[in-house]
């Protein structure tokens, strides 16, 4: 898959590196276009990165997502968009409403937002990553979770994004109760 990774920080850099190692074509994008990104890869403008992308990852601060989606609505429409950004302190941590209102044809997925990036860099054995996704986004999102080394656990379609987000509060509480240890993850037992 050709993946536009918007944001070159902890999440963008970690996931982009994993996906590249798994054989995907990763293009980083952000405000530092023209400079070097994770692993020395060039950073493109968001508009350029979106041109041939199959999948788009939002890995920027939550408040930035709506503006980026609005400014690139036509290019996003019809693509798989994975929303990893958290709007901390807001009623909804995800940007489902803003992304769908800008580009109604987006195949939306909510994933990679409920664990710290350290668990994407070095996934604990057997850990699950819970995600919600439209039908058109589910196969790609499952594959990309697996490529990171986590077990995908499907929660429901895009309307279940808020259910996935519940785990963010739980994860943060567990980190606090673990004395700040961010190497905490979840596992389903059936
Ligand atoms: N850190 C975690 O463990 C973690 C886990 C799950 C989800 N998340 C979520 O993932 C997102 C990214 O977190 P992070 O830890 O990767 O943050 P980070 O390391 O600070 O990186 C943020 C990236 O977003 C870019 N950015 C900031 N403001 C922007 C704007 N207005 N427009 C475009 N790009 C902008 C930054 O680019 P510049 O270099 O130009 O500033 C940088 O590349 C956040 O929404 C966070 O809530 C984080």
Short mmCIF file of C-alpha atoms and ligand atoms in Angstrom, two decimals:
data_model
loop_
_atom_site.label_atom_id
_atom_site.label_comp_id
_atom_site.label_asym_id
_atom_site.label_seq_id
_atom_site.Cartn_x
_atom_site.Cartn_y
_atom_site.Cartn_z
CA UNK A 1 0.00 0.00 0.00
CA UNK A 2 1.06 3.56 -0.54
CA UNK A 3 0.56 5.33 2.76
CA UNK A 4 0.59 9.08 3.38
CA UNK A 5 1.70 9.62 6.97
CA UNK A 6 0.70 13.11 8.06
CA UNK A 7 2.85 14.02 11.04
CA UNK A 8 6.47 13.03 11.56
CA UNK A 9 6.60 12.77 15.35
CA UNK A 10 6.38 9.78 17.70
CA UNK A 11 3.32 8.20 16.10
CA UNK A 12 3.98 9.09 12.46
CA UNK A 13 7.64 8.14 12.66
CA UNK A 14 7.09 4.89 14.55
CA UNK A 15 4.20 3.60 12.44
CA UNK A 16 5.76 4.82 9.20
CA UNK A 17 8.98 3.00 10.00
CA UNK A 18 7.13 -0.24 10.79
CA UNK A 19 5.06 -0.08 7.63
CA UNK A 20 8.07 0.68 5.49
CA UNK A 21 9.88 -2.30 7.04
CA UNK A 22 6.85 -4.43 6.14
CA UNK A 23 7.22 -3.42 2.49
CA UNK A 24 4.71 -0.59 2.20
CA UNK A 25 5.43 2.64 0.35
CA UNK A 26 5.41 5.37 3.01
CA UNK A 27 5.36 9.08 2.21
CA UNK A 28 5.70 11.46 5.16
CA UNK A 29 3.96 14.80 5.08
CA UNK A 30 3.68 17.83 7.30
CA UNK A 31 4.58 21.40 7.94
CA UNK A 32 8.28 20.66 7.56
CA UNK A 33 7.88 19.78 3.86
CA UNK A 34 11.20 19.99 2.06
CA UNK A 35 13.17 18.78 5.07
CA UNK A 36 14.14 15.35 6.33
CA UNK A 37 11.66 13.17 8.19
CA UNK A 38 11.93 9.91 10.14
CA UNK A 39 14.77 7.70 8.94
CA UNK A 40 16.06 10.57 6.79
CA UNK A 41 13.11 10.22 4.39
CA UNK A 42 11.95 13.43 2.73
CA UNK A 43 8.87 15.22 4.02
CA UNK A 44 6.34 16.12 1.32
CA UNK A 45 3.56 18.66 1.42
CA UNK A 46 0.28 17.12 2.52
CA UNK A 47 -1.24 17.80 -0.90
CA UNK A 48 1.61 16.01 -2.69
CA UNK A 49 1.56 13.04 -0.30
CA UNK A 50 -2.17 12.51 -0.85
CA UNK A 51 -2.02 12.32 -4.64
CA UNK A 52 -1.42 8.57 -5.04
CA UNK A 53 -2.04 7.41 -1.47
CA UNK A 54 -4.20 4.34 -0.78
CA UNK A 55 -4.19 5.02 2.96
CA UNK A 56 -3.79 8.24 4.96
CA UNK A 57 -2.72 8.33 8.60
CA UNK A 58 -3.49 11.36 10.74
CA UNK A 59 -0.67 11.57 13.30
CA UNK A 60 -0.84 15.24 14.21
CA UNK A 61 -2.25 16.94 17.32
CA UNK A 62 -6.03 16.42 17.49
CA UNK A 63 -6.93 20.09 17.08
CA UNK A 64 -5.05 20.22 13.75
CA UNK A 65 -7.02 17.42 12.06
CA UNK A 66 -10.17 19.36 11.13
CA UNK A 67 -8.25 22.11 9.35
CA UNK A 68 -6.08 19.62 7.46
CA UNK A 69 -9.16 17.61 6.43
CA UNK A 70 -11.00 20.72 5.26
CA UNK A 71 -8.00 21.98 3.29
CA UNK A 72 -7.53 18.60 1.55
CA UNK A 73 -11.14 17.43 1.31
CA UNK A 74 -11.20 16.51 -2.37
CA UNK A 75 -7.92 14.57 -2.15
CA UNK A 76 -9.09 12.64 0.93
CA UNK A 77 -12.47 11.66 -0.49
CA UNK A 78 -12.64 7.95 -1.29
CA UNK A 79 -9.44 7.08 0.57
CA UNK A 80 -8.89 4.97 3.67
CA UNK A 81 -8.18 7.43 6.49
CA UNK A 82 -6.81 6.16 9.79
CA UNK A 83 -7.36 8.65 12.60
CA UNK A 84 -4.73 8.16 15.33
CA UNK A 85 -5.02 11.70 16.66
CA UNK A 86 -6.53 12.46 20.05
CA UNK A 87 -8.42 15.64 20.85
CA UNK A 88 -7.49 15.54 24.50
CA UNK A 89 -10.03 17.05 26.88
CA UNK A 90 -12.81 17.22 24.26
CA UNK A 91 -16.12 15.37 24.44
CA UNK A 92 -15.03 13.25 21.45
CA UNK A 93 -11.32 12.45 21.20
CA UNK A 94 -11.64 11.35 17.57
CA UNK A 95 -12.14 13.51 14.49
CA UNK A 96 -14.73 11.31 12.76
CA UNK A 97 -17.25 14.15 12.45
CA UNK A 98 -14.77 16.67 11.07
CA UNK A 99 -13.24 14.24 8.58
CA UNK A 100 -16.60 12.94 7.31
CA UNK A 101 -18.04 16.41 7.08
CA UNK A 102 -15.09 17.54 4.95
CA UNK A 103 -14.92 14.37 2.85
CA UNK A 104 -18.05 12.18 3.17
CA UNK A 105 -16.57 9.48 0.91
CA UNK A 106 -13.68 8.73 3.28
CA UNK A 107 -13.38 5.13 4.51
CA UNK A 108 -12.70 5.97 8.15
CA UNK A 109 -10.82 3.96 10.73
CA UNK A 110 -10.11 4.77 14.37
CA UNK A 111 -6.90 3.04 15.42
CA UNK A 112 -3.46 3.49 16.97
CA UNK A 113 -4.78 6.03 19.48
CA UNK A 114 -5.23 3.97 22.65
CA UNK A 115 -1.67 2.84 23.38
CA UNK A 116 1.55 4.82 23.75
CA UNK A 117 3.90 4.83 20.79
CA UNK A 118 6.39 2.66 22.70
CA UNK A 119 3.96 -0.24 22.28
CA UNK A 120 3.99 0.28 18.52
CA UNK A 121 7.79 0.43 18.43
CA UNK A 122 8.12 -2.78 20.48
CA UNK A 123 4.73 -4.53 20.74
CA UNK A 124 4.23 -6.72 23.81
CA UNK A 125 3.68 -10.33 22.77
CA UNK A 126 0.01 -11.16 22.24
CA UNK A 127 -1.26 -7.60 22.76
CA UNK A 128 -4.39 -6.50 20.91
CA UNK A 129 -5.06 -3.20 19.26
CA UNK A 130 -8.75 -2.29 19.30
CA UNK A 131 -10.05 -0.47 16.26
CA UNK A 132 -13.25 0.69 14.58
CA UNK A 133 -13.52 0.96 10.81
CA UNK A 134 -15.92 1.40 7.94
CA UNK A 135 -16.23 -1.71 5.80
CA UNK A 136 -13.98 -0.15 3.16
CA UNK A 137 -11.26 0.62 5.71
CA UNK A 138 -11.26 -2.60 7.70
CA UNK A 139 -8.96 -4.85 5.60
CA UNK A 140 -6.23 -2.21 5.21
CA UNK A 141 -6.40 -1.22 8.88
CA UNK A 142 -6.20 -4.86 10.01
CA UNK A 143 -3.20 -5.44 7.80
CA UNK A 144 -1.43 -2.32 9.06
CA UNK A 145 -2.06 -3.22 12.71
CA UNK A 146 -0.62 -6.66 12.03
CA UNK A 147 2.37 -5.10 10.28
CA UNK A 148 3.18 -3.25 13.50
CA UNK A 149 3.14 -6.54 15.41
CA UNK A 150 -0.16 -6.20 17.28
CA UNK A 151 -3.30 -8.34 17.04
CA UNK A 152 -6.19 -6.38 15.49
CA UNK A 153 -9.44 -6.51 17.47
CA UNK A 154 -12.43 -5.14 15.56
CA UNK A 155 -14.93 -3.20 17.66
CA UNK A 156 -17.41 -2.08 14.99
CA UNK A 157 -17.87 0.35 12.14
CA UNK A 158 -16.87 3.99 12.28
CA UNK A 159 -19.71 4.77 14.68
CA UNK A 160 -17.80 2.68 17.26
CA UNK A 161 -14.90 5.15 17.25
CA UNK A 162 -16.04 6.47 20.62
CA UNK A 163 -16.01 2.95 22.05
CA UNK A 164 -12.39 2.56 20.99
CA UNK A 165 -11.65 5.93 22.59
CA UNK A 166 -12.89 4.65 25.98
CA UNK A 167 -9.68 2.63 26.12
CA UNK A 168 -7.59 5.78 25.99
CA UNK A 169 -8.80 6.83 29.45
CA UNK A 170 -8.25 3.28 30.73
CA UNK A 171 -4.72 3.15 29.30
CA UNK A 172 -3.82 6.53 30.82
CA UNK A 173 -5.17 5.40 34.21
CA UNK A 174 -3.14 2.18 34.07
CA UNK A 175 0.01 4.11 33.17
CA UNK A 176 -0.56 6.36 36.17
CA UNK A 177 -1.16 3.40 38.47
CA UNK A 178 1.99 1.76 37.10
CA UNK A 179 4.13 4.69 38.21
CA UNK A 180 4.32 6.14 34.71
CA UNK A 181 5.28 2.91 32.95
CA UNK A 182 3.89 3.37 29.42
CA UNK A 183 4.64 -0.22 28.41
CA UNK A 184 1.09 -1.27 29.24
CA UNK A 185 -1.21 -2.87 26.67
CA UNK A 186 -4.47 -4.82 26.43
CA UNK A 187 -5.24 -8.42 25.59
CA UNK A 188 -8.61 -10.11 25.00
CA UNK A 189 -9.21 -13.57 26.42
CA UNK A 190 -12.13 -15.60 25.03
N1 LIG B 1 2.57 9.88 21.74
C1 LIG B 1 1.78 8.79 21.88
O1 LIG B 1 2.15 7.82 22.53
C2 LIG B 1 0.43 8.77 21.17
C3 LIG B 1 -0.31 7.56 21.22
C4 LIG B 1 -1.52 7.47 20.52
C5 LIG B 1 -2.00 8.58 19.83
N2 LIG B 1 -1.29 9.75 19.85
C6 LIG B 1 -1.84 10.90 19.10
O2 LIG B 1 -1.11 10.98 17.88
C7 LIG B 1 -0.97 12.34 17.49
C8 LIG B 1 0.51 12.62 17.29
O3 LIG B 1 1.18 12.42 18.54
P1 LIG B 1 2.78 12.36 18.58
O4 LIG B 1 3.12 11.84 19.92
O5 LIG B 1 3.30 11.72 17.37
O6 LIG B 1 3.12 13.92 18.55
P2 LIG B 1 4.51 14.60 18.20
O7 LIG B 1 5.63 13.65 18.40
O8 LIG B 1 4.51 15.91 18.90
O9 LIG B 1 4.38 14.87 16.60
C9 LIG B 1 3.34 15.68 16.12
C10 LIG B 1 3.51 15.89 14.63
O10 LIG B 1 2.43 16.70 14.19
C11 LIG B 1 2.93 17.81 13.47
N3 LIG B 1 2.07 18.97 13.68
C12 LIG B 1 1.87 19.65 14.83
N4 LIG B 1 0.96 20.62 14.65
C13 LIG B 1 0.59 20.56 13.35
C14 LIG B 1 -0.29 21.31 12.54
N5 LIG B 1 -1.01 22.32 13.05
N6 LIG B 1 -0.41 20.97 11.24
C15 LIG B 1 0.30 19.95 10.73
N7 LIG B 1 1.17 19.20 11.43
C16 LIG B 1 1.31 19.51 12.73
C17 LIG B 1 4.32 18.04 14.02
O11 LIG B 1 5.05 18.71 13.05
P3 LIG B 1 6.03 19.94 13.34
O12 LIG B 1 7.40 19.31 13.39
O13 LIG B 1 5.82 20.82 12.17
O14 LIG B 1 5.60 20.56 14.63
C18 LIG B 1 4.79 16.61 14.23
O15 LIG B 1 5.25 16.04 13.02
C19 LIG B 1 -1.63 13.17 18.59
O16 LIG B 1 -2.93 13.50 18.18
C20 LIG B 1 -1.66 12.24 19.78
O17 LIG B 1 -2.76 12.52 20.62
C21 LIG B 1 -0.09 9.86 20.50
#
